[in-house]
């Protein structure tokens, strides 16, 4: 993309402009000399004024001033009696000279101003077109590196500027996207000020020596995305100052491009996670279905060995019991996998009913009788616990998983507490133990699939219990979180919306 933009200037024109001015005045004199016998001096003055106007339009203000003085001098020398002399016989000609000079200067000034305005308008049009072309290229950029390359090429070709794109890393340290040009030097403190305050920072003290002269924040609609640094090269050390409005606009365009790429990356990452999660759920579902049948058969065969007649030797019965326990444990794991797959696929329909939560707690404790045999379980529920609308089978699974985890990680003979109370418009239930507690840095990650509190622990498990609990509680519109008790041990607390229970009418006696 080419963006060679001329910069209009009100300074003195090039030497050739003055040369052409001198030649134009001489030609006008040569043309008017043979006409002096046929034209009045007033008309000859008009020829010189026309020359001044043409010079102003073509070469600008400086040559126009030269043309005005030359025209008066040539008119006096060649056309005013006595000719070939600067002497004036009639004093009235002095008024003519003054008016001629004033008209020439004013005409030249106005014509030069119009030419300058036309040049500025042309420059702005070219800049706008070049900025549009750059914005078009940025819209097609696929990486931050491409954005940086487009901007640097645009500024280098069109404005004699070097540029660097600085974006924050995870610690909010500004880092250049591409390898910096050896001529470009960046003051990190200025970049950080521009990034933190969201306002440009300018430093022209070393302008033209390769140091950044302008630090513009990339202010996108959502936040400041980084900083772009502009540094003039030695050809035009004032380029940043002269092009400040355009550079501010360019910074906004670059900020939008950077933010677009950020959200594209977020969307792609989210899409990959969704696809990965869907694939994982599909695999889990398929494996669970395929493993459930042989595991059921394995449990049945172990039971058959225990009931065989004549009875098997004690060692064989012990082996059969071990096979049965491991098969049941594996069957429970497969059940968790299948439940997780169904919950993530959204194929679980809640069968909610208004019921007492203590009934589900009692059923869960009874179901885990063997797992809880070495622990004391205490249930403390508030007297004003209302009826709660929930799916009893799923909430029972939540209690079973929480109690089983507590039994695994709490020392034998310790206390497991279940507490429930009303908290605002929700019912809050906690399951606490006296074990070692959760790792402080994993209290949120524990509810993700396949995440365990102690990855190298000898305690059996794959990290699905709490993930299933969260999926079930989320489906009921509640919340769940894990904490550590000050006195030692872990607590998992979940809430369920209390809603408006139906009124139960008392039966009237007859």
Coordinates of C-alpha atoms in Angstrom, one line a residue:
X1 CA 0.0 0.0 0.0
X2 CA 1.6 3.3 -1.1
X3 CA 0.8 6.5 0.9
X4 CA 3.2 9.1 -0.4
X5 CA 1.6 12.2 0.9
X6 CA 2.9 15.7 0.1
X7 CA 3.1 18.1 2.9
X8 CA 2.1 21.8 2.0
X9 CA 4.4 24.4 3.3
X10 CA 4.2 28.2 3.6
X11 CA 8.0 28.6 3.6
X12 CA 10.0 30.0 0.7
X13 CA 9.6 28.2 -2.6
X14 CA 12.4 26.3 -4.3
X15 CA 15.0 28.4 -6.1
X16 CA 13.5 27.4 -9.5
X17 CA 10.3 29.1 -8.5
X18 CA 12.0 32.4 -8.2
X19 CA 13.8 31.8 -11.5
X20 CA 10.5 31.1 -13.3
X21 CA 9.1 34.3 -11.7
X22 CA 12.0 36.4 -13.1
X23 CA 11.5 34.8 -16.5
X24 CA 7.7 35.5 -16.4
X25 CA 8.2 39.2 -15.6
X26 CA 10.8 39.5 -18.4
X27 CA 8.5 37.8 -20.9
X28 CA 5.6 40.1 -19.8
X29 CA 7.8 43.1 -20.4
X30 CA 8.9 41.9 -23.9
X31 CA 5.3 41.2 -24.8
X32 CA 4.0 44.6 -23.6
X33 CA 6.9 46.7 -25.2
X34 CA 5.6 46.5 -28.8
X35 CA 2.0 47.1 -27.5
X36 CA 2.9 50.4 -25.7
X37 CA 2.0 52.4 -28.9
X38 CA -1.5 50.8 -29.0
X39 CA -2.4 50.3 -25.3
X40 CA -2.8 52.7 -22.5
X41 CA -0.5 52.4 -19.5
X42 CA -3.5 51.2 -17.4
X43 CA -3.9 48.1 -19.6
X44 CA -0.2 47.4 -19.5
X45 CA -0.5 47.5 -15.7
X46 CA -3.2 44.8 -16.0
X47 CA -0.7 42.6 -17.9
X48 CA 1.8 42.8 -15.0
X49 CA -1.0 42.1 -12.4
X50 CA -2.0 39.1 -14.4
X51 CA 1.6 37.8 -14.3
X52 CA 1.7 38.3 -10.5
X53 CA -1.6 36.3 -10.2
X54 CA -0.3 33.4 -12.3
X55 CA 3.0 33.3 -10.4
X56 CA 1.1 33.2 -7.0
X57 CA -1.1 30.4 -8.2
X58 CA 1.8 28.4 -9.5
X59 CA 4.6 29.0 -7.1
X60 CA 3.2 30.5 -3.9
X61 CA 3.5 33.5 -1.8
X62 CA 7.3 34.2 -1.9
X63 CA 7.6 34.3 -5.8
X64 CA 4.4 36.3 -5.9
X65 CA 6.0 39.1 -3.7
X66 CA 9.1 39.1 -5.9
X67 CA 6.8 39.3 -9.0
X68 CA 4.9 42.3 -7.5
X69 CA 8.1 44.3 -6.9
X70 CA 9.7 43.3 -10.3
X71 CA 6.5 44.3 -12.1
X72 CA 6.4 47.8 -10.5
X73 CA 10.1 48.2 -11.3
X74 CA 9.9 47.0 -14.9
X75 CA 6.7 49.1 -15.5
X76 CA 8.5 52.2 -14.2
X77 CA 11.7 51.6 -16.1
X78 CA 10.3 50.6 -19.5
X79 CA 6.9 52.3 -19.8
X80 CA 6.7 55.4 -17.6
X81 CA 8.2 58.6 -19.1
X82 CA 11.0 59.2 -19.1
X83 CA 11.6 55.6 -20.4
X84 CA 14.7 53.6 -19.5
X85 CA 15.0 55.4 -16.2
X86 CA 13.5 55.2 -12.8
X87 CA 12.9 58.9 -12.8
X88 CA 9.3 60.0 -12.7
X89 CA 8.2 63.3 -14.4
X90 CA 4.6 63.1 -13.1
X91 CA 4.0 62.7 -9.4
X92 CA 0.7 61.0 -10.1
X93 CA 2.7 57.9 -11.3
X94 CA 3.9 57.5 -7.7
X95 CA 0.2 56.8 -6.8
X96 CA 0.0 54.4 -9.7
X97 CA 3.1 52.6 -8.5
X98 CA 1.7 52.4 -4.9
X99 CA -1.7 51.1 -6.0
X100 CA -0.1 48.7 -8.5
X101 CA 2.2 47.3 -5.8
X102 CA -0.6 47.0 -3.2
X103 CA -2.9 45.3 -5.7
X104 CA -0.1 42.9 -6.7
X105 CA 0.7 42.0 -3.2
X106 CA -2.9 41.5 -2.1
X107 CA -3.6 39.5 -5.3
X108 CA -0.5 37.4 -4.8
X109 CA -1.4 36.8 -1.1
X110 CA -4.9 35.7 -1.8
X111 CA -4.0 33.5 -4.7
X112 CA -1.2 31.9 -2.7
X113 CA -3.6 31.4 0.2
X114 CA -6.1 29.7 -2.1
X115 CA -3.4 27.5 -3.5
X116 CA -2.3 26.5 0.1
X117 CA -5.9 25.7 1.0
X118 CA -6.2 23.6 -2.1
X119 CA -3.0 21.8 -1.3
X120 CA -4.2 21.2 2.3
X121 CA -7.6 19.9 1.0
X122 CA -5.8 17.6 -1.4
X123 CA -3.5 16.4 1.4
X124 CA -6.4 15.6 3.7
X125 CA -8.1 13.8 0.9
X126 CA -5.0 11.7 0.2
X127 CA -4.6 11.1 4.0
X128 CA -8.2 10.0 4.3
X129 CA -7.9 7.6 1.4
X130 CA -4.6 6.2 2.7
X131 CA -6.2 5.8 6.2
X132 CA -9.2 4.0 4.7
X133 CA -6.9 1.7 2.8
X134 CA -5.0 1.0 6.0
X135 CA -8.3 0.3 7.9
X136 CA -9.3 -2.0 5.1
X137 CA -6.0 -3.9 5.5
X138 CA -6.4 -4.0 9.3
X139 CA -9.9 -5.4 8.9
X140 CA -8.4 -8.4 7.1
X141 CA -5.6 -8.9 9.5
X142 CA -5.6 -12.3 11.3
X143 CA -2.9 -11.8 13.8
X144 CA -1.5 -9.0 16.0
X145 CA 1.8 -9.3 14.1
X146 CA 0.0 -8.5 10.8
X147 CA -1.6 -5.4 12.4
X148 CA 1.9 -4.2 13.6
X149 CA 3.4 -4.8 10.2
X150 CA 0.6 -2.9 8.4
X151 CA 0.8 0.1 10.7
X152 CA 4.6 0.3 10.5
X153 CA 4.6 0.1 6.7
X154 CA 1.9 2.7 6.4
X155 CA 3.7 5.2 8.6
X156 CA 7.2 4.5 7.2
X157 CA 6.0 5.0 3.5
X158 CA 3.7 7.9 4.0
X159 CA 4.9 9.9 7.0
X160 CA 8.5 9.2 7.5
X161 CA 7.7 7.8 10.9
X162 CA 8.8 4.7 12.8
X163 CA 6.3 3.0 15.0
X164 CA 6.0 0.2 17.6
X165 CA 3.0 -1.6 18.9
X166 CA 3.1 -2.4 22.7
X167 CA 0.6 -4.7 24.2
X168 CA 0.3 -5.8 27.9
X169 CA 1.3 -9.4 28.9
X170 CA -0.3 -11.3 31.8
X171 CA 1.4 -9.1 34.3
X172 CA 0.4 -5.9 32.5
X173 CA 4.0 -5.3 31.3
X174 CA 4.0 -3.6 27.9
X175 CA 5.9 -5.7 25.4
X176 CA 6.6 -4.9 21.7
X177 CA 4.7 -7.1 19.3
X178 CA 7.5 -7.3 16.7
X179 CA 11.2 -6.9 16.8
X180 CA 12.0 -3.2 17.2
X181 CA 13.9 -1.3 14.6
X182 CA 17.5 -0.7 15.9
X183 CA 16.9 3.1 15.3
X184 CA 13.8 3.2 17.6
X185 CA 14.2 3.7 21.3
X186 CA 11.2 3.6 23.7
X187 CA 10.8 5.1 27.1
X188 CA 8.9 2.6 29.1
X189 CA 7.8 5.1 31.7
X190 CA 6.1 7.2 29.1
X191 CA 4.4 4.2 27.6
X192 CA 3.1 3.1 31.0
X193 CA 1.7 6.6 31.8
X194 CA -0.1 6.6 28.5
X195 CA -1.5 3.1 29.1
X196 CA -2.6 3.8 32.7
X197 CA -4.1 7.2 32.1
X198 CA -5.5 6.6 28.6
X199 CA -4.1 9.9 27.3
X200 CA -1.3 10.6 24.8
X201 CA 2.2 11.4 26.2
X202 CA 4.5 13.5 24.0
X203 CA 8.2 14.2 24.3
X204 CA 9.9 16.2 21.6
X205 CA 13.2 16.8 23.4
X206 CA 15.0 14.1 21.4
X207 CA 12.8 14.2 18.3
X208 CA 14.7 13.1 15.3
X209 CA 17.2 10.9 17.2
X210 CA 15.2 7.7 17.1
X211 CA 13.4 8.2 20.4
X212 CA 9.7 7.9 20.7
X213 CA 8.1 11.4 20.4
X214 CA 4.5 10.3 20.8
X215 CA 3.0 7.6 23.0
X216 CA -0.7 7.1 22.1
X217 CA -3.0 4.7 24.0
X218 CA -5.0 2.2 22.1
X219 CA -8.4 3.2 23.5
X220 CA -10.9 0.6 22.3
X221 CA -14.6 0.6 23.2
X222 CA -14.1 -1.8 26.1
X223 CA -10.7 -0.8 27.5
X224 CA -7.2 0.4 26.7
X225 CA -5.6 -2.4 24.8
X226 CA -2.0 -1.1 24.6
X227 CA 0.2 1.7 23.4
X228 CA 1.5 2.7 19.9
X229 CA 4.7 4.6 19.9
X230 CA 5.6 7.1 17.0
X231 CA 9.1 8.3 16.4
X232 CA 10.2 10.6 13.5
X233 CA 13.2 9.8 11.5
X234 CA 15.9 12.3 10.7
X235 CA 14.2 13.5 7.4
X236 CA 11.4 15.2 9.3
X237 CA 12.0 15.5 13.1
X238 CA 8.6 17.4 13.5
X239 CA 6.5 14.7 11.8
X240 CA 4.7 13.6 15.0
X241 CA 3.8 17.1 16.0
X242 CA 2.6 18.0 12.5
X243 CA 0.5 14.8 12.1
X244 CA -0.9 14.6 15.7
X245 CA -4.6 14.6 14.7
X246 CA -4.1 11.9 12.1
X247 CA -2.0 9.8 14.5
X248 CA -4.8 10.0 17.1
X249 CA -7.3 8.7 14.5
X250 CA -4.9 6.0 13.4
X251 CA -4.5 4.9 17.1
X252 CA -8.3 4.5 17.4
X253 CA -8.4 2.4 14.2
X254 CA -5.6 0.2 15.5
X255 CA -7.2 -0.2 18.9
X256 CA -10.4 -1.4 17.3
X257 CA -8.4 -3.9 15.2
X258 CA -6.6 -5.2 18.3
X259 CA -9.8 -5.6 20.3
X260 CA -11.4 -7.4 17.3
X261 CA -8.6 -9.9 17.3
X262 CA -8.8 -10.3 21.0
X263 CA -12.5 -11.3 20.9
X264 CA -11.9 -13.5 17.9
X265 CA -9.3 -15.3 19.9
X266 CA -11.7 -15.6 22.9
X267 CA -14.4 -16.9 20.6
X268 CA -12.1 -19.5 19.0
X269 CA -10.9 -20.6 22.4
X270 CA -14.5 -20.9 23.7
X271 CA -15.5 -22.8 20.6
X272 CA -12.6 -25.2 21.0
X273 CA -13.6 -25.8 24.7
X274 CA -17.2 -26.4 23.7
X275 CA -16.2 -28.9 21.1
X276 CA -13.7 -30.6 23.4
X277 CA -16.3 -30.8 26.2
X278 CA -18.9 -32.2 23.8
X279 CA -16.4 -34.8 22.5
X280 CA -15.4 -35.7 26.0
X281 CA -19.0 -36.1 27.2
X282 CA -19.8 -38.3 24.2
X283 CA -16.8 -40.5 24.9
X284 CA -17.7 -40.8 28.6
X285 CA -21.3 -41.7 27.7
X286 CA -20.3 -44.3 25.2
X287 CA -17.7 -45.9 27.6
X288 CA -20.2 -45.9 30.5
X289 CA -22.8 -47.7 28.5
X290 CA -20.3 -50.3 27.3
X291 CA -18.8 -50.9 30.7
X292 CA -21.9 -51.1 32.8
X293 CA -23.0 -54.6 31.4
X294 CA -19.7 -56.5 32.0
X295 CA -19.4 -54.9 35.5
X296 CA -22.9 -56.0 36.4
X297 CA -22.0 -59.5 35.2
X298 CA -18.7 -59.4 37.3
X299 CA -20.6 -58.5 40.5
X300 CA -23.1 -61.3 39.8
X301 CA -20.2 -63.8 39.3
X302 CA -18.6 -62.7 42.5
X303 CA -21.9 -63.2 44.4
X304 CA -22.2 -66.6 42.8
X305 CA -18.8 -67.7 44.0
X306 CA -19.8 -66.7 47.6
X307 CA -22.9 -68.8 47.4
X308 CA -21.3 -71.8 45.7
X309 CA -22.0 -75.3 47.2
X310 CA -19.9 -76.8 48.6
X311 CA -18.5 -73.5 50.0
X312 CA -15.2 -72.3 48.7
X313 CA -12.1 -72.2 50.9
X314 CA -11.7 -69.1 53.0
X315 CA -9.0 -67.7 50.8
X316 CA -11.1 -68.1 47.7
X317 CA -14.1 -66.4 49.5
X318 CA -11.9 -63.5 50.5
X319 CA -10.8 -63.1 46.9
X320 CA -14.4 -63.3 45.7
X321 CA -15.4 -60.5 48.2
X322 CA -12.5 -58.4 47.0
X323 CA -13.5 -58.8 43.4
X324 CA -17.1 -57.9 44.3
X325 CA -16.0 -54.7 46.2
X326 CA -13.7 -53.5 43.4
X327 CA -16.4 -54.3 40.8
X328 CA -18.9 -52.2 42.8
X329 CA -16.5 -49.4 43.1
X330 CA -15.8 -49.5 39.4
X331 CA -19.6 -49.6 38.7
X332 CA -20.0 -46.5 40.9
X333 CA -17.3 -44.7 38.9
X334 CA -19.0 -45.7 35.7
X335 CA -22.3 -44.4 37.1
X336 CA -20.6 -41.1 37.9
X337 CA -19.2 -40.9 34.4
X338 CA -22.6 -41.6 32.8
X339 CA -24.3 -39.0 35.1
X340 CA -21.7 -36.4 34.2
X341 CA -22.2 -37.0 30.5
X342 CA -26.0 -36.8 30.8
X343 CA -25.8 -33.6 32.8
X344 CA -23.4 -31.9 30.4
X345 CA -25.5 -33.0 27.5
X346 CA -28.6 -31.5 29.1
X347 CA -30.5 -34.7 28.8
X348 CA -31.5 -34.9 32.4
X349 CA -35.1 -33.9 33.2
X350 CA -35.6 -32.7 36.8
X351 CA -38.5 -34.4 38.6
X352 CA -39.1 -31.8 41.3
X353 CA -41.4 -32.3 44.2
X354 CA -42.0 -30.4 47.4
X355 CA -40.4 -32.5 50.2
X356 CA -38.4 -32.4 53.4
X357 CA -34.7 -32.3 52.9
X358 CA -34.0 -34.4 56.1
X359 CA -35.7 -37.4 54.4
X360 CA -33.1 -37.3 51.6
X361 CA -30.3 -36.9 54.1
X362 CA -31.5 -40.0 56.0
X363 CA -31.7 -42.0 52.8
X364 CA -28.2 -41.0 51.8
X365 CA -26.7 -41.9 55.2
X366 CA -28.4 -45.3 55.1
X367 CA -27.2 -46.0 51.5
X368 CA -23.6 -45.3 52.6
X369 CA -23.8 -47.4 55.7
X370 CA -20.6 -49.3 55.1
X371 CA -18.6 -46.2 53.9
X372 CA -19.6 -44.3 57.0
X373 CA -19.2 -47.2 59.5
X374 CA -15.9 -45.8 60.9
X375 CA -17.2 -42.2 61.3
X376 CA -19.7 -40.4 63.5
X377 CA -22.4 -38.5 61.6
X378 CA -24.3 -35.6 63.2
X379 CA -27.2 -33.9 61.5
X380 CA -28.2 -30.4 62.7
X381 CA -31.2 -28.8 60.9
X382 CA -32.9 -25.5 61.7
X383 CA -36.4 -25.9 63.2
X384 CA -37.9 -23.7 60.6
X385 CA -36.6 -25.7 57.6
X386 CA -39.4 -25.5 55.0
X387 CA -40.4 -27.8 52.3
X388 CA -38.1 -27.5 49.3
X389 CA -38.8 -28.3 45.7
X390 CA -36.1 -30.6 44.2
X391 CA -35.4 -33.8 42.5
X392 CA -34.9 -36.3 45.3
X393 CA -32.8 -38.8 43.3
X394 CA -30.3 -36.2 42.2
X395 CA -30.0 -34.4 45.5
X396 CA -29.5 -37.8 47.1
X397 CA -26.6 -38.2 44.7
X398 CA -25.2 -34.9 45.9
X399 CA -25.3 -36.0 49.6
X400 CA -23.8 -39.4 48.7
X401 CA -20.9 -37.8 46.9
X402 CA -20.2 -35.3 49.6
X403 CA -20.5 -37.8 52.4
X404 CA -18.3 -40.3 50.6
X405 CA -15.7 -37.6 50.0
X406 CA -15.8 -36.7 53.7
X407 CA -15.4 -40.4 54.7
X408 CA -12.5 -40.8 52.4
X409 CA -10.4 -37.9 53.5
X410 CA -11.3 -37.6 57.2
X411 CA -9.5 -39.9 59.7
X412 CA -11.4 -42.9 61.1
X413 CA -13.5 -42.1 64.2
X414 CA -13.8 -38.4 63.3
X415 CA -17.1 -36.5 63.1
X416 CA -18.9 -35.7 59.9
X417 CA -21.4 -32.9 60.4
X418 CA -24.5 -32.1 58.2
X419 CA -26.0 -28.7 59.0
X420 CA -29.0 -27.0 57.4
X421 CA -30.7 -23.6 57.8
X422 CA -32.7 -21.0 56.0
X423 CA -30.7 -18.1 54.6
X424 CA -32.8 -15.4 52.9
X425 CA -34.7 -16.9 50.1
X426 CA -32.6 -20.1 50.0
X427 CA -32.0 -23.2 52.0
X428 CA -28.3 -23.7 52.9
X429 CA -26.8 -27.1 53.6
X430 CA -23.2 -27.8 54.6
X431 CA -21.3 -31.1 54.9
X432 CA -18.2 -30.7 57.0
X433 CA -15.4 -33.1 58.1
X434 CA -12.4 -33.0 60.3
X435 CA -9.8 -34.0 57.7
X436 CA -6.9 -32.1 56.2
X437 CA -9.1 -29.7 54.2
X438 CA -8.8 -28.5 50.6
X439 CA -5.7 -27.0 49.1
X440 CA -6.1 -23.2 49.3
X441 CA -5.3 -22.7 45.6
X442 CA -7.8 -25.3 44.4
X443 CA -11.1 -24.5 46.2
X444 CA -12.7 -23.3 42.9
X445 CA -11.0 -25.7 40.6
X446 CA -12.2 -28.7 42.6
X447 CA -15.6 -28.5 41.0
X448 CA -14.1 -29.1 37.5
X449 CA -14.1 -32.5 36.0
X450 CA -11.1 -34.8 36.8
X451 CA -9.7 -32.3 39.3
X452 CA -8.6 -33.7 42.7
X453 CA -7.5 -32.0 45.8
X454 CA -4.4 -34.2 46.0
X455 CA -3.4 -35.5 42.6
X456 CA -0.9 -38.1 44.0
X457 CA -3.2 -39.2 46.8
X458 CA -3.5 -43.0 47.4
X459 CA -7.2 -42.4 48.1
X460 CA -9.2 -43.9 45.1
X461 CA -11.2 -41.5 42.9
X462 CA -10.9 -39.6 39.6
X463 CA -12.3 -36.2 40.6
X464 CA -15.9 -36.4 39.4
X465 CA -17.9 -36.3 42.6
X466 CA -17.8 -32.5 43.2
X467 CA -18.2 -31.8 39.4
X468 CA -21.4 -33.9 39.5
X469 CA -22.6 -32.1 42.6
X470 CA -22.1 -28.7 41.0
X471 CA -23.9 -29.7 37.8
X472 CA -26.9 -31.0 39.8
X473 CA -27.0 -27.9 42.0
X474 CA -26.7 -25.6 39.0
X475 CA -29.6 -27.4 37.4
X476 CA -31.7 -26.7 40.5
X477 CA -30.8 -23.0 40.3
X478 CA -28.6 -23.1 43.4
X479 CA -24.9 -22.5 44.3
X480 CA -22.1 -24.6 45.7
X481 CA -18.7 -23.7 47.1
X482 CA -15.9 -25.3 49.2
X483 CA -14.2 -23.8 52.2
X484 CA -11.8 -24.8 55.0
X485 CA -12.8 -24.7 58.6
X486 CA -10.7 -22.5 60.9
X487 CA -10.4 -25.4 63.4
X488 CA -9.4 -27.8 60.6
X489 CA -11.3 -29.8 58.0
X490 CA -13.3 -29.1 54.9
X491 CA -16.8 -27.9 54.3
X492 CA -18.8 -28.0 51.1
X493 CA -21.9 -25.8 51.2
X494 CA -24.7 -25.6 48.7
X495 CA -27.9 -23.7 48.5
X496 CA -31.3 -24.4 46.9
X497 CA -34.0 -21.9 46.2
X498 CA -36.7 -22.1 48.9
X499 CA -39.5 -20.8 46.7
X500 CA -43.0 -20.7 47.9
X501 CA -44.0 -24.1 49.5
X502 CA -47.7 -25.2 49.1
X503 CA -49.8 -24.7 52.2
X504 CA -50.9 -27.8 54.0
X505 CA -54.4 -27.7 55.4
X506 CA -54.9 -29.4 58.7
X507 CA -57.7 -32.0 58.7
X508 CA -60.6 -30.8 60.7
X509 CA -62.0 -33.3 63.3
X510 CA -65.5 -34.6 63.0

